[in-house]
């Protein structure tokens, strides 16, 4: 099931390429990509667009760019109507000898930096794809010991699993920790300029220093040293000589325990924040029936539901802050506050509401390090108007099966004056509408055919019965704890 977060067509001009490069950077930052990956993506797409511009002048007037993904496997795709030219089939072996045209260097950069990319040309449309790499960030470990030989040995033990920073001077280590921070500190107790105990106390005075896991190294195995070490609240200690296996085991155990404690307290915070704002809907309003199921992620997530009854019409909003934990939950509350301010006593068109919310978010920059997808549904009589901003497409369910409702829009807050259009569905007797957050498909088995496994064969006379079947299917496909909030909504008309 493809989710589109951004799509826009541009005139093929240098100004457009510059604007797209800026937008690419913003989108990558909102997806929490590392800077190296952001640099790679912007380089590849800028080179492709530059090549398109300089070698198709007068024959190509536009290009479009899309950010989409399936199960969080995000990719950028550029489409154009220029002359077909596959950058992966170009021979760039001799570019450093100056034997190729000026485009050769750009093509070489594309080949080198986008190994998993794809180019195809069909029916006069060329498509160039740049997949985004999922990166598992290594944790930073600081090791302090006045023995240079041991320092390099410890670094060799850990460097395959961690980013290791070694210091023979405690003062330099303190400066690094204070300005850069780290995920684990390993320090010798007996050092010439200050003892490990003094070093630990100084670290505790830094912001987050007291919460950073800390391990002592010592050649002393007497009880008094061990008791003194316990008094300065460390997580573990190792007695020299130290080999790779115990050092690596202690590092992993200490970090795992710290993460468990952090997750425990984070869950308590999220639970206390979520209790008053748990997504909910009335079971019935006017001619419409509503059924909702919601399960929060283990670390907390950013799903929210907003409902407003105008009398003749109803407004239903399902949103998702991409991210987890208290920050995502806080952002979802802030967005609900924005919605309260935007919605007045006059029914609001879904497209106009999304445009207003997007403009306000762009000016406020509340979500500069995150991303918000949203779907707005306005119900009047048997008519349903739907507008979406980067949110998964809804489905129409009936006795025959199901079909996607084609409505798309850019994620909110990305552009200053972005417009949104709504599609209208006339609901017939027995038909139902299925709306959901991407957590429905983020959490289930990566090897299954998502939408088919969820919706195939689902039938029922009521919205609640259909939702119950959907949710049982969803839960049966879960591999373990939820990594993202999951929310599902089924609505239908009263059968009179």
Short mmCIF file of C-alpha atoms in Angstrom, two decimals:
data_model
loop_
_atom_site.label_atom_id
_atom_site.label_comp_id
_atom_site.label_asym_id
_atom_site.label_seq_id
_atom_site.Cartn_x
_atom_site.Cartn_y
_atom_site.Cartn_z
CA UNK A 1 0.00 0.00 0.00
CA UNK A 2 1.69 3.16 -1.25
CA UNK A 3 1.55 6.33 0.86
CA UNK A 4 2.29 9.63 -0.86
CA UNK A 5 3.69 12.38 1.38
CA UNK A 6 4.52 14.95 -1.27
CA UNK A 7 3.93 15.44 -5.00
CA UNK A 8 4.30 18.55 -7.11
CA UNK A 9 4.91 19.54 -10.72
CA UNK A 10 7.43 22.26 -11.57
CA UNK A 11 8.48 24.14 -14.70
CA UNK A 12 11.93 22.99 -15.81
CA UNK A 13 13.95 26.03 -14.70
CA UNK A 14 17.06 26.52 -12.59
CA UNK A 15 14.97 28.31 -9.95
CA UNK A 16 12.75 25.23 -9.70
CA UNK A 17 15.75 22.96 -9.17
CA UNK A 18 16.97 25.20 -6.34
CA UNK A 19 13.53 25.18 -4.72
CA UNK A 20 13.27 21.40 -5.00
CA UNK A 21 16.68 20.95 -3.41
CA UNK A 22 15.54 23.04 -0.42
CA UNK A 23 12.32 21.04 -0.13
CA UNK A 24 14.23 17.75 -0.35
CA UNK A 25 16.40 18.82 2.58
CA UNK A 26 13.33 19.76 4.64
CA UNK A 27 11.52 16.51 3.88
CA UNK A 28 14.58 14.40 4.70
CA UNK A 29 15.01 16.23 8.01
CA UNK A 30 11.37 15.60 8.86
CA UNK A 31 11.93 11.90 8.18
CA UNK A 32 14.81 12.06 10.71
CA UNK A 33 17.46 10.99 8.21
CA UNK A 34 21.11 11.44 9.10
CA UNK A 35 22.94 14.34 7.49
CA UNK A 36 25.08 12.04 5.33
CA UNK A 37 21.94 10.50 3.83
CA UNK A 38 20.38 13.93 3.29
CA UNK A 39 23.52 15.04 1.46
CA UNK A 40 23.46 11.90 -0.71
CA UNK A 41 19.81 12.29 -1.70
CA UNK A 42 20.02 16.00 -2.50
CA UNK A 43 23.21 15.45 -4.52
CA UNK A 44 21.72 12.63 -6.60
CA UNK A 45 18.47 14.40 -7.40
CA UNK A 46 20.11 17.77 -8.05
CA UNK A 47 22.51 16.11 -10.50
CA UNK A 48 19.67 14.31 -12.25
CA UNK A 49 17.58 17.48 -12.57
CA UNK A 50 20.57 19.52 -13.72
CA UNK A 51 21.29 16.93 -16.41
CA UNK A 52 17.62 17.04 -17.42
CA UNK A 53 17.73 20.84 -17.68
CA UNK A 54 20.98 21.29 -19.59
CA UNK A 55 20.44 18.45 -22.08
CA UNK A 56 16.72 18.88 -22.82
CA UNK A 57 16.35 22.63 -23.20
CA UNK A 58 13.41 23.46 -25.44
CA UNK A 59 12.06 19.89 -25.45
CA UNK A 60 11.00 19.50 -21.80
CA UNK A 61 8.83 22.09 -20.08
CA UNK A 62 8.15 20.43 -16.74
CA UNK A 63 9.11 17.75 -14.26
CA UNK A 64 7.33 16.36 -11.21
CA UNK A 65 8.73 15.02 -7.96
CA UNK A 66 7.10 12.69 -5.47
CA UNK A 67 7.99 11.43 -1.99
CA UNK A 68 6.18 8.17 -1.33
CA UNK A 69 6.70 4.83 0.34
CA UNK A 70 5.44 1.37 1.10
CA UNK A 71 5.78 0.22 4.73
CA UNK A 72 8.13 3.15 5.47
CA UNK A 73 10.45 2.25 2.60
CA UNK A 74 10.49 5.84 1.38
CA UNK A 75 11.71 7.00 -2.02
CA UNK A 76 11.83 10.10 -4.20
CA UNK A 77 10.67 9.78 -7.80
CA UNK A 78 11.23 12.32 -10.58
CA UNK A 79 9.05 12.15 -13.71
CA UNK A 80 9.53 14.01 -16.99
CA UNK A 81 8.68 13.83 -20.70
CA UNK A 82 12.18 14.38 -22.08
CA UNK A 83 14.18 12.11 -24.30
CA UNK A 84 14.72 8.76 -22.61
CA UNK A 85 18.23 8.48 -21.18
CA UNK A 86 19.06 5.89 -18.54
CA UNK A 87 21.89 7.24 -16.32
CA UNK A 88 22.74 3.67 -15.28
CA UNK A 89 23.54 2.61 -18.84
CA UNK A 90 25.96 5.45 -19.51
CA UNK A 91 29.66 4.51 -19.69
CA UNK A 92 31.44 6.78 -17.24
CA UNK A 93 34.67 4.81 -16.92
CA UNK A 94 36.77 7.49 -18.61
CA UNK A 95 35.31 10.65 -17.08
CA UNK A 96 38.45 11.46 -15.13
CA UNK A 97 40.41 11.49 -18.39
CA UNK A 98 38.11 14.22 -19.67
CA UNK A 99 36.82 12.11 -22.57
CA UNK A 100 33.14 12.46 -21.73
CA UNK A 101 30.83 15.41 -22.11
CA UNK A 102 30.23 17.70 -19.16
CA UNK A 103 27.32 15.51 -18.06
CA UNK A 104 29.70 12.62 -17.39
CA UNK A 105 30.68 13.71 -13.89
CA UNK A 106 27.02 14.11 -12.89
CA UNK A 107 26.14 10.68 -14.25
CA UNK A 108 29.08 9.15 -12.40
CA UNK A 109 27.87 10.74 -9.16
CA UNK A 110 24.38 9.34 -9.74
CA UNK A 111 25.73 5.83 -10.37
CA UNK A 112 28.04 5.96 -7.37
CA UNK A 113 25.58 7.43 -4.87
CA UNK A 114 22.33 5.78 -5.91
CA UNK A 115 23.17 2.08 -6.35
CA UNK A 116 19.62 0.95 -5.64
CA UNK A 117 18.01 3.58 -7.84
CA UNK A 118 15.88 2.78 -10.85
CA UNK A 119 15.13 4.38 -14.22
CA UNK A 120 12.32 3.44 -16.56
CA UNK A 121 10.63 4.99 -19.58
CA UNK A 122 7.10 4.04 -20.56
CA UNK A 123 4.47 5.74 -22.73
CA UNK A 124 6.61 8.85 -23.09
CA UNK A 125 7.10 9.31 -19.33
CA UNK A 126 10.55 8.84 -17.78
CA UNK A 127 10.79 7.96 -14.08
CA UNK A 128 13.93 8.13 -11.97
CA UNK A 129 13.75 6.69 -8.44
CA UNK A 130 16.03 7.39 -5.48
CA UNK A 131 15.30 5.10 -2.48
CA UNK A 132 16.08 6.43 0.99
CA UNK A 133 18.38 4.28 3.07
CA UNK A 134 17.34 3.14 6.50
CA UNK A 135 20.26 3.77 8.77
CA UNK A 136 20.85 2.30 12.16
CA UNK A 137 22.82 4.87 14.05
CA UNK A 138 25.72 3.56 16.13
CA UNK A 139 25.92 4.74 19.72
CA UNK A 140 28.80 6.97 20.81
CA UNK A 141 31.17 5.63 23.48
CA UNK A 142 33.83 7.72 25.24
CA UNK A 143 36.80 5.84 26.78
CA UNK A 144 39.27 7.58 29.11
CA UNK A 145 42.54 5.94 30.19
CA UNK A 146 46.08 7.34 30.53
CA UNK A 147 47.49 4.17 28.95
CA UNK A 148 47.57 4.74 25.17
CA UNK A 149 48.16 1.08 24.38
CA UNK A 150 45.07 0.01 26.31
CA UNK A 151 43.00 2.79 24.74
CA UNK A 152 43.69 1.55 21.23
CA UNK A 153 43.00 -2.02 22.29
CA UNK A 154 39.61 -1.03 23.76
CA UNK A 155 38.77 0.90 20.60
CA UNK A 156 39.58 -2.15 18.52
CA UNK A 157 37.29 -4.27 20.71
CA UNK A 158 34.28 -1.94 20.29
CA UNK A 159 34.61 -0.14 16.96
CA UNK A 160 32.49 -2.60 14.98
CA UNK A 161 29.52 -2.00 17.27
CA UNK A 162 29.97 1.60 18.43
CA UNK A 163 31.46 4.93 17.41
CA UNK A 164 34.41 5.06 19.83
CA UNK A 165 36.14 8.25 21.02
CA UNK A 166 39.33 7.68 23.07
CA UNK A 167 41.08 10.18 25.37
CA UNK A 168 44.26 9.83 27.40
CA UNK A 169 43.58 13.17 29.14
CA UNK A 170 40.51 13.44 31.37
CA UNK A 171 40.24 17.21 30.80
CA UNK A 172 39.89 16.74 27.04
CA UNK A 173 37.32 14.01 27.56
CA UNK A 174 35.26 16.33 29.77
CA UNK A 175 35.29 19.06 27.12
CA UNK A 176 34.11 16.60 24.49
CA UNK A 177 31.33 15.17 26.68
CA UNK A 178 30.13 18.64 27.70
CA UNK A 179 29.82 19.88 24.12
CA UNK A 180 29.00 16.73 22.14
CA UNK A 181 27.47 14.32 24.64
CA UNK A 182 27.69 10.54 24.32
CA UNK A 183 25.76 7.35 25.04
CA UNK A 184 28.27 5.58 27.33
CA UNK A 185 31.38 6.59 29.28
CA UNK A 186 34.15 4.16 30.25
CA UNK A 187 36.86 5.60 32.51
CA UNK A 188 39.91 4.33 34.39
CA UNK A 189 39.84 5.01 38.15
CA UNK A 190 43.58 5.68 38.49
CA UNK A 191 44.58 8.60 36.23
CA UNK A 192 47.36 11.17 36.88
CA UNK A 193 45.56 14.51 36.47
CA UNK A 194 42.31 13.51 38.19
CA UNK A 195 40.92 10.27 39.57
CA UNK A 196 38.04 8.45 37.96
CA UNK A 197 35.89 9.44 40.95
CA UNK A 198 36.56 13.15 40.35
CA UNK A 199 35.92 12.64 36.66
CA UNK A 200 32.56 11.01 37.39
CA UNK A 201 31.44 13.88 39.64
CA UNK A 202 32.34 16.45 36.98
CA UNK A 203 30.37 14.49 34.37
CA UNK A 204 27.34 14.48 36.68
CA UNK A 205 27.37 18.29 36.71
CA UNK A 206 26.73 18.41 32.94
CA UNK A 207 23.28 18.48 31.40
CA UNK A 208 22.18 14.82 31.07
CA UNK A 209 25.56 13.78 32.53
CA UNK A 210 24.02 12.07 35.55
CA UNK A 211 21.84 9.97 33.22
CA UNK A 212 24.67 8.86 30.91
CA UNK A 213 25.68 5.21 31.55
CA UNK A 214 29.09 5.02 33.23
CA UNK A 215 31.54 2.12 33.65
CA UNK A 216 34.77 2.16 35.68
CA UNK A 217 37.97 0.33 34.76
CA UNK A 218 40.39 -0.55 37.54
CA UNK A 219 43.40 -2.69 38.28
CA UNK A 220 42.35 -2.70 41.95
CA UNK A 221 40.28 -5.63 43.13
CA UNK A 222 40.11 -4.66 46.81
CA UNK A 223 36.73 -4.13 48.46
CA UNK A 224 37.30 -0.49 49.48
CA UNK A 225 37.70 0.63 45.85
CA UNK A 226 34.54 -1.23 44.88
CA UNK A 227 32.61 0.42 47.74
CA UNK A 228 33.91 3.85 46.76
CA UNK A 229 32.87 3.21 43.16
CA UNK A 230 29.35 2.31 44.29
CA UNK A 231 29.04 5.64 46.14
CA UNK A 232 29.39 7.68 42.94
CA UNK A 233 26.45 5.92 41.24
CA UNK A 234 28.08 4.10 38.36
CA UNK A 235 26.47 1.34 36.33
CA UNK A 236 29.27 -1.25 36.37
CA UNK A 237 33.01 -1.72 36.68
CA UNK A 238 35.58 -4.05 35.14
CA UNK A 239 38.84 -5.27 36.65
CA UNK A 240 41.92 -5.19 34.42
CA UNK A 241 43.20 -6.94 32.36
CA UNK A 242 40.11 -6.70 30.15
CA UNK A 243 39.40 -8.73 27.02
CA UNK A 244 36.94 -8.05 24.24
CA UNK A 245 34.10 -10.36 25.29
CA UNK A 246 33.49 -9.02 28.83
CA UNK A 247 33.97 -5.40 27.71
CA UNK A 248 31.43 -5.74 24.91
CA UNK A 249 29.01 -7.62 27.17
CA UNK A 250 29.15 -4.93 29.86
CA UNK A 251 28.63 -2.14 27.30
CA UNK A 252 25.56 -3.83 25.82
CA UNK A 253 24.11 -4.73 29.22
CA UNK A 254 24.52 -1.24 30.68
CA UNK A 255 23.06 0.49 27.62
CA UNK A 256 20.18 -1.99 27.45
CA UNK A 257 19.33 -1.42 31.12
CA UNK A 258 19.48 2.36 30.71
CA UNK A 259 17.19 2.18 27.69
CA UNK A 260 14.74 -0.02 29.59
CA UNK A 261 14.54 2.49 32.43
CA UNK A 262 14.17 5.40 30.01
CA UNK A 263 11.40 3.57 28.14
CA UNK A 264 9.62 2.77 31.41
CA UNK A 265 9.51 6.41 32.50
CA UNK A 266 8.69 7.57 28.98
CA UNK A 267 5.71 5.21 28.88
CA UNK A 268 4.47 6.59 32.18
CA UNK A 269 4.71 10.14 30.83
CA UNK A 270 2.95 9.19 27.59
CA UNK A 271 0.20 7.37 29.49
CA UNK A 272 -0.44 10.36 31.73
CA UNK A 273 -0.51 12.67 28.70
CA UNK A 274 -2.68 10.36 26.62
CA UNK A 275 -5.38 9.54 29.14
CA UNK A 276 -7.40 12.76 28.69
CA UNK A 277 -6.88 12.81 24.90
CA UNK A 278 -7.39 9.19 23.87
CA UNK A 279 -8.85 9.11 20.32
CA UNK A 280 -12.61 8.69 20.49
CA UNK A 281 -15.75 9.21 18.43
CA UNK A 282 -19.46 9.19 19.26
CA UNK A 283 -21.06 5.90 18.17
CA UNK A 284 -23.68 7.87 16.25
CA UNK A 285 -24.27 11.41 15.04
CA UNK A 286 -27.22 12.30 12.85
CA UNK A 287 -27.48 9.79 10.01
CA UNK A 288 -23.94 8.50 10.50
CA UNK A 289 -22.51 5.62 12.53
CA UNK A 290 -18.90 5.72 13.73
CA UNK A 291 -16.63 2.93 14.96
CA UNK A 292 -13.07 3.50 16.12
CA UNK A 293 -10.24 1.26 17.32
CA UNK A 294 -6.93 2.58 18.61
CA UNK A 295 -3.84 1.03 20.15
CA UNK A 296 -0.93 3.27 21.21
CA UNK A 297 2.66 2.38 20.39
CA UNK A 298 4.85 0.98 23.16
CA UNK A 299 6.82 4.25 23.14
CA UNK A 300 3.81 6.45 22.48
CA UNK A 301 2.86 7.95 19.13
CA UNK A 302 1.20 10.91 17.51
CA UNK A 303 -2.22 9.72 16.25
CA UNK A 304 -5.13 12.01 17.04
CA UNK A 305 -8.84 12.17 16.16
CA UNK A 306 -10.96 15.31 16.12
CA UNK A 307 -14.75 15.47 15.65
CA UNK A 308 -17.10 18.43 15.36
CA UNK A 309 -20.88 18.32 14.88
CA UNK A 310 -22.34 21.34 13.04
CA UNK A 311 -25.85 19.89 12.97
CA UNK A 312 -26.50 19.40 9.26
CA UNK A 313 -22.89 18.40 8.66
CA UNK A 314 -20.13 16.69 10.64
CA UNK A 315 -16.38 17.09 10.47
CA UNK A 316 -14.03 14.20 11.24
CA UNK A 317 -10.23 14.56 11.27
CA UNK A 318 -7.63 11.81 11.63
CA UNK A 319 -4.01 12.94 11.95
CA UNK A 320 -0.64 11.37 12.57
CA UNK A 321 2.53 13.03 13.81
CA UNK A 322 5.35 10.91 12.41
CA UNK A 323 7.46 9.94 15.41
CA UNK A 324 7.17 8.33 18.82
CA UNK A 325 7.30 9.21 22.48
CA UNK A 326 6.30 12.31 24.46
CA UNK A 327 7.41 14.74 21.74
CA UNK A 328 5.06 13.21 19.15
CA UNK A 329 2.27 13.15 21.73
CA UNK A 330 2.85 16.80 22.67
CA UNK A 331 2.78 17.80 18.99
CA UNK A 332 -0.54 15.99 18.51
CA UNK A 333 -2.06 17.99 21.39
CA UNK A 334 -0.74 21.23 19.91
CA UNK A 335 -2.28 20.38 16.53
CA UNK A 336 -5.64 19.70 18.19
CA UNK A 337 -5.40 23.17 19.70
CA UNK A 338 -4.80 24.63 16.24
CA UNK A 339 -7.84 22.77 14.93
CA UNK A 340 -10.02 24.17 17.69
CA UNK A 341 -8.97 27.63 16.57
CA UNK A 342 -9.55 26.98 12.87
CA UNK A 343 -12.98 25.40 13.19
CA UNK A 344 -15.74 27.88 13.94
CA UNK A 345 -19.52 27.60 14.06
CA UNK A 346 -19.56 27.64 10.24
CA UNK A 347 -18.90 24.28 8.52
CA UNK A 348 -15.48 24.27 6.90
CA UNK A 349 -14.53 22.77 3.54
CA UNK A 350 -11.89 20.02 4.05
CA UNK A 351 -9.52 21.52 1.48
CA UNK A 352 -9.79 25.01 2.98
CA UNK A 353 -9.20 23.66 6.48
CA UNK A 354 -6.06 21.78 5.41
CA UNK A 355 -4.74 24.84 3.58
CA UNK A 356 -5.27 27.00 6.67
CA UNK A 357 -3.63 24.47 8.97
CA UNK A 358 -0.70 24.01 6.59
CA UNK A 359 -0.14 27.77 6.31
CA UNK A 360 -0.20 28.21 10.07
CA UNK A 361 2.23 25.34 10.61
CA UNK A 362 4.57 26.73 7.95
CA UNK A 363 4.67 30.14 9.65
CA UNK A 364 4.96 28.69 13.17
CA UNK A 365 7.56 26.01 12.30
CA UNK A 366 6.17 23.83 15.09
CA UNK A 367 6.93 20.71 13.07
CA UNK A 368 10.27 21.68 11.57
CA UNK A 369 11.81 18.44 12.87
CA UNK A 370 8.77 16.22 12.36
CA UNK A 371 6.02 15.59 9.83
CA UNK A 372 2.23 15.69 10.02
CA UNK A 373 -0.15 13.73 7.80
CA UNK A 374 -3.86 14.37 8.04
CA UNK A 375 -7.20 13.43 6.48
CA UNK A 376 -10.32 15.58 6.81
CA UNK A 377 -13.82 14.18 6.20
CA UNK A 378 -16.95 16.33 5.96
CA UNK A 379 -20.27 14.48 6.11
CA UNK A 380 -23.46 16.08 4.77
CA UNK A 381 -26.54 13.97 4.04
CA UNK A 382 -25.17 10.88 2.31
CA UNK A 383 -22.29 12.88 0.83
CA UNK A 384 -18.73 12.53 2.09
CA UNK A 385 -16.07 15.10 1.12
CA UNK A 386 -12.50 13.92 1.73
CA UNK A 387 -9.22 15.85 1.54
CA UNK A 388 -5.86 14.47 2.56
CA UNK A 389 -2.38 15.79 3.30
CA UNK A 390 0.15 12.98 2.93
CA UNK A 391 -2.20 10.56 4.68
CA UNK A 392 -2.89 6.98 3.48
CA UNK A 393 -5.77 6.76 1.04
CA UNK A 394 -9.11 5.59 2.50
CA UNK A 395 -11.11 2.65 1.16
CA UNK A 396 -14.72 2.19 0.14
CA UNK A 397 -16.06 -1.16 1.36
CA UNK A 398 -19.10 -2.93 -0.10
CA UNK A 399 -20.51 -6.42 -0.67
CA UNK A 400 -18.29 -6.92 -3.73
CA UNK A 401 -15.00 -6.02 -2.02
CA UNK A 402 -13.08 -2.79 -1.60
CA UNK A 403 -11.46 -0.03 -3.64
CA UNK A 404 -9.13 2.85 -2.84
CA UNK A 405 -10.48 6.39 -2.95
CA UNK A 406 -8.03 8.45 -4.99
CA UNK A 407 -7.24 11.56 -2.93
CA UNK A 408 -3.75 12.95 -2.38
CA UNK A 409 -2.08 16.03 -0.98
CA UNK A 410 1.23 17.35 0.34
CA UNK A 411 2.18 16.89 3.99
CA UNK A 412 1.23 19.90 6.09
CA UNK A 413 3.49 22.87 6.76
CA UNK A 414 5.95 22.19 3.95
CA UNK A 415 4.99 24.99 1.54
CA UNK A 416 3.76 28.53 2.31
CA UNK A 417 0.59 28.59 0.17
CA UNK A 418 -0.21 24.96 -0.58
CA UNK A 419 -3.72 24.21 -1.83
CA UNK A 420 -5.75 21.06 -1.16
CA UNK A 421 -8.71 19.67 -3.08
CA UNK A 422 -11.42 17.30 -1.89
CA UNK A 423 -13.05 14.32 -3.56
CA UNK A 424 -16.72 13.57 -2.99
CA UNK A 425 -18.19 10.13 -2.35
CA UNK A 426 -21.95 9.48 -2.39
CA UNK A 427 -22.38 6.61 0.05
CA UNK A 428 -24.98 4.01 -0.91
CA UNK A 429 -26.87 1.64 1.36
CA UNK A 430 -24.58 -1.06 2.72
CA UNK A 431 -21.37 0.78 1.79
CA UNK A 432 -18.80 1.75 4.39
CA UNK A 433 -15.72 3.95 4.52
CA UNK A 434 -12.45 2.80 6.10
CA UNK A 435 -9.93 5.39 7.35
CA UNK A 436 -6.70 4.55 9.16
CA UNK A 437 -3.29 5.76 10.25
CA UNK A 438 -0.16 4.28 8.67
CA UNK A 439 0.51 2.38 11.91
CA UNK A 440 -1.95 -0.23 10.63
CA UNK A 441 0.58 -1.24 7.99
CA UNK A 442 3.78 -0.13 9.74
CA UNK A 443 3.33 -2.72 12.47
CA UNK A 444 2.27 -5.86 10.65
CA UNK A 445 4.40 -8.56 9.11
CA UNK A 446 6.62 -7.03 6.43
CA UNK A 447 6.21 -10.10 4.22
CA UNK A 448 2.43 -10.02 3.92
CA UNK A 449 0.31 -8.31 1.27
CA UNK A 450 -0.88 -5.59 3.62
CA UNK A 451 -4.19 -4.36 2.28
CA UNK A 452 -5.26 -7.76 1.02
CA UNK A 453 -4.55 -9.44 4.34
CA UNK A 454 -6.57 -6.79 6.17
CA UNK A 455 -9.58 -6.28 3.87
CA UNK A 456 -10.11 -9.46 1.82
CA UNK A 457 -13.45 -11.07 2.61
CA UNK A 458 -14.47 -8.49 5.22
CA UNK A 459 -18.25 -8.04 5.23
CA UNK A 460 -20.85 -6.94 7.73
CA UNK A 461 -24.09 -5.09 8.17
CA UNK A 462 -22.78 -2.57 10.71
CA UNK A 463 -19.70 -0.38 10.93
CA UNK A 464 -18.81 -1.84 14.32
CA UNK A 465 -18.99 -5.43 13.09
CA UNK A 466 -16.77 -4.64 10.11
CA UNK A 467 -14.25 -2.83 12.33
CA UNK A 468 -14.17 -5.74 14.78
CA UNK A 469 -13.22 -8.10 11.94
CA UNK A 470 -10.59 -5.69 10.62
CA UNK A 471 -9.03 -5.24 14.04
CA UNK A 472 -8.89 -8.99 14.71
CA UNK A 473 -7.08 -9.43 11.38
CA UNK A 474 -4.69 -6.62 12.26
CA UNK A 475 -3.87 -8.02 15.71
CA UNK A 476 -3.30 -11.51 14.28
CA UNK A 477 -0.60 -10.08 11.97
CA UNK A 478 1.32 -8.22 14.67
CA UNK A 479 4.84 -9.62 15.20
CA UNK A 480 5.22 -8.09 18.67
CA UNK A 481 4.98 -4.70 20.34
CA UNK A 482 3.59 -1.83 18.29
CA UNK A 483 6.28 0.52 16.99
CA UNK A 484 3.73 3.16 15.97
CA UNK A 485 0.20 4.14 16.98
CA UNK A 486 -2.49 2.25 15.07
CA UNK A 487 -5.91 3.82 14.51
CA UNK A 488 -8.79 2.54 12.36
CA UNK A 489 -12.19 4.13 11.72
CA UNK A 490 -15.18 2.64 9.89
CA UNK A 491 -18.25 4.78 9.17
CA UNK A 492 -21.57 4.18 7.43
CA UNK A 493 -25.08 5.58 7.12
CA UNK A 494 -28.01 4.46 9.22
CA UNK A 495 -30.04 1.85 7.37
CA UNK A 496 -33.56 3.26 7.53
#
